[in-house]
Phi, psi and omega in degrees: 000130184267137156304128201310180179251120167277166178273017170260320169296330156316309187283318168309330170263359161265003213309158190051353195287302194263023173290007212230017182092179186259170193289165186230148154326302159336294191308329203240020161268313166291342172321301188269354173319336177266020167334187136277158169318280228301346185280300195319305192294330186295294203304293178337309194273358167313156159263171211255091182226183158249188220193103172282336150178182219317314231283331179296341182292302166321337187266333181274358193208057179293345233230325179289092171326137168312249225231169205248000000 
């Protein structure tokens, strides 16, 4: 059985990501390469916009539990 994907896991592979301004969906698919797939696939279905920080990520992903 895999474990959902959280947004505290999520925010652990972007950490830092958005101090330099702002990120593209791209960006933060390379962020997270070393993810599991199932974090890749949630950041995959983002739309392709930008994201000046994390909590806008949040608003593309209301479905996405804090924490499991």
């Amino acid at each position: 059985m895999t474990a959902e994907v959280t947004r505290i896991e999520i925010a652990d592979q972007l950490a830092g990501l958005f101090t330099n301004g702002a990120v593209s969906k791209h960006d933060m698919l390379i962020a997270a390469a070393g993810a599991r797939p199932e974090v890749l696939q949630v950041l995959a279905a983002l739309p392709d916009r930008r994201y000046t920080e994390l909590r806008q990520v949040w608003e593309d992903l209301p479905r996405v539990p804090v924490g499991a």
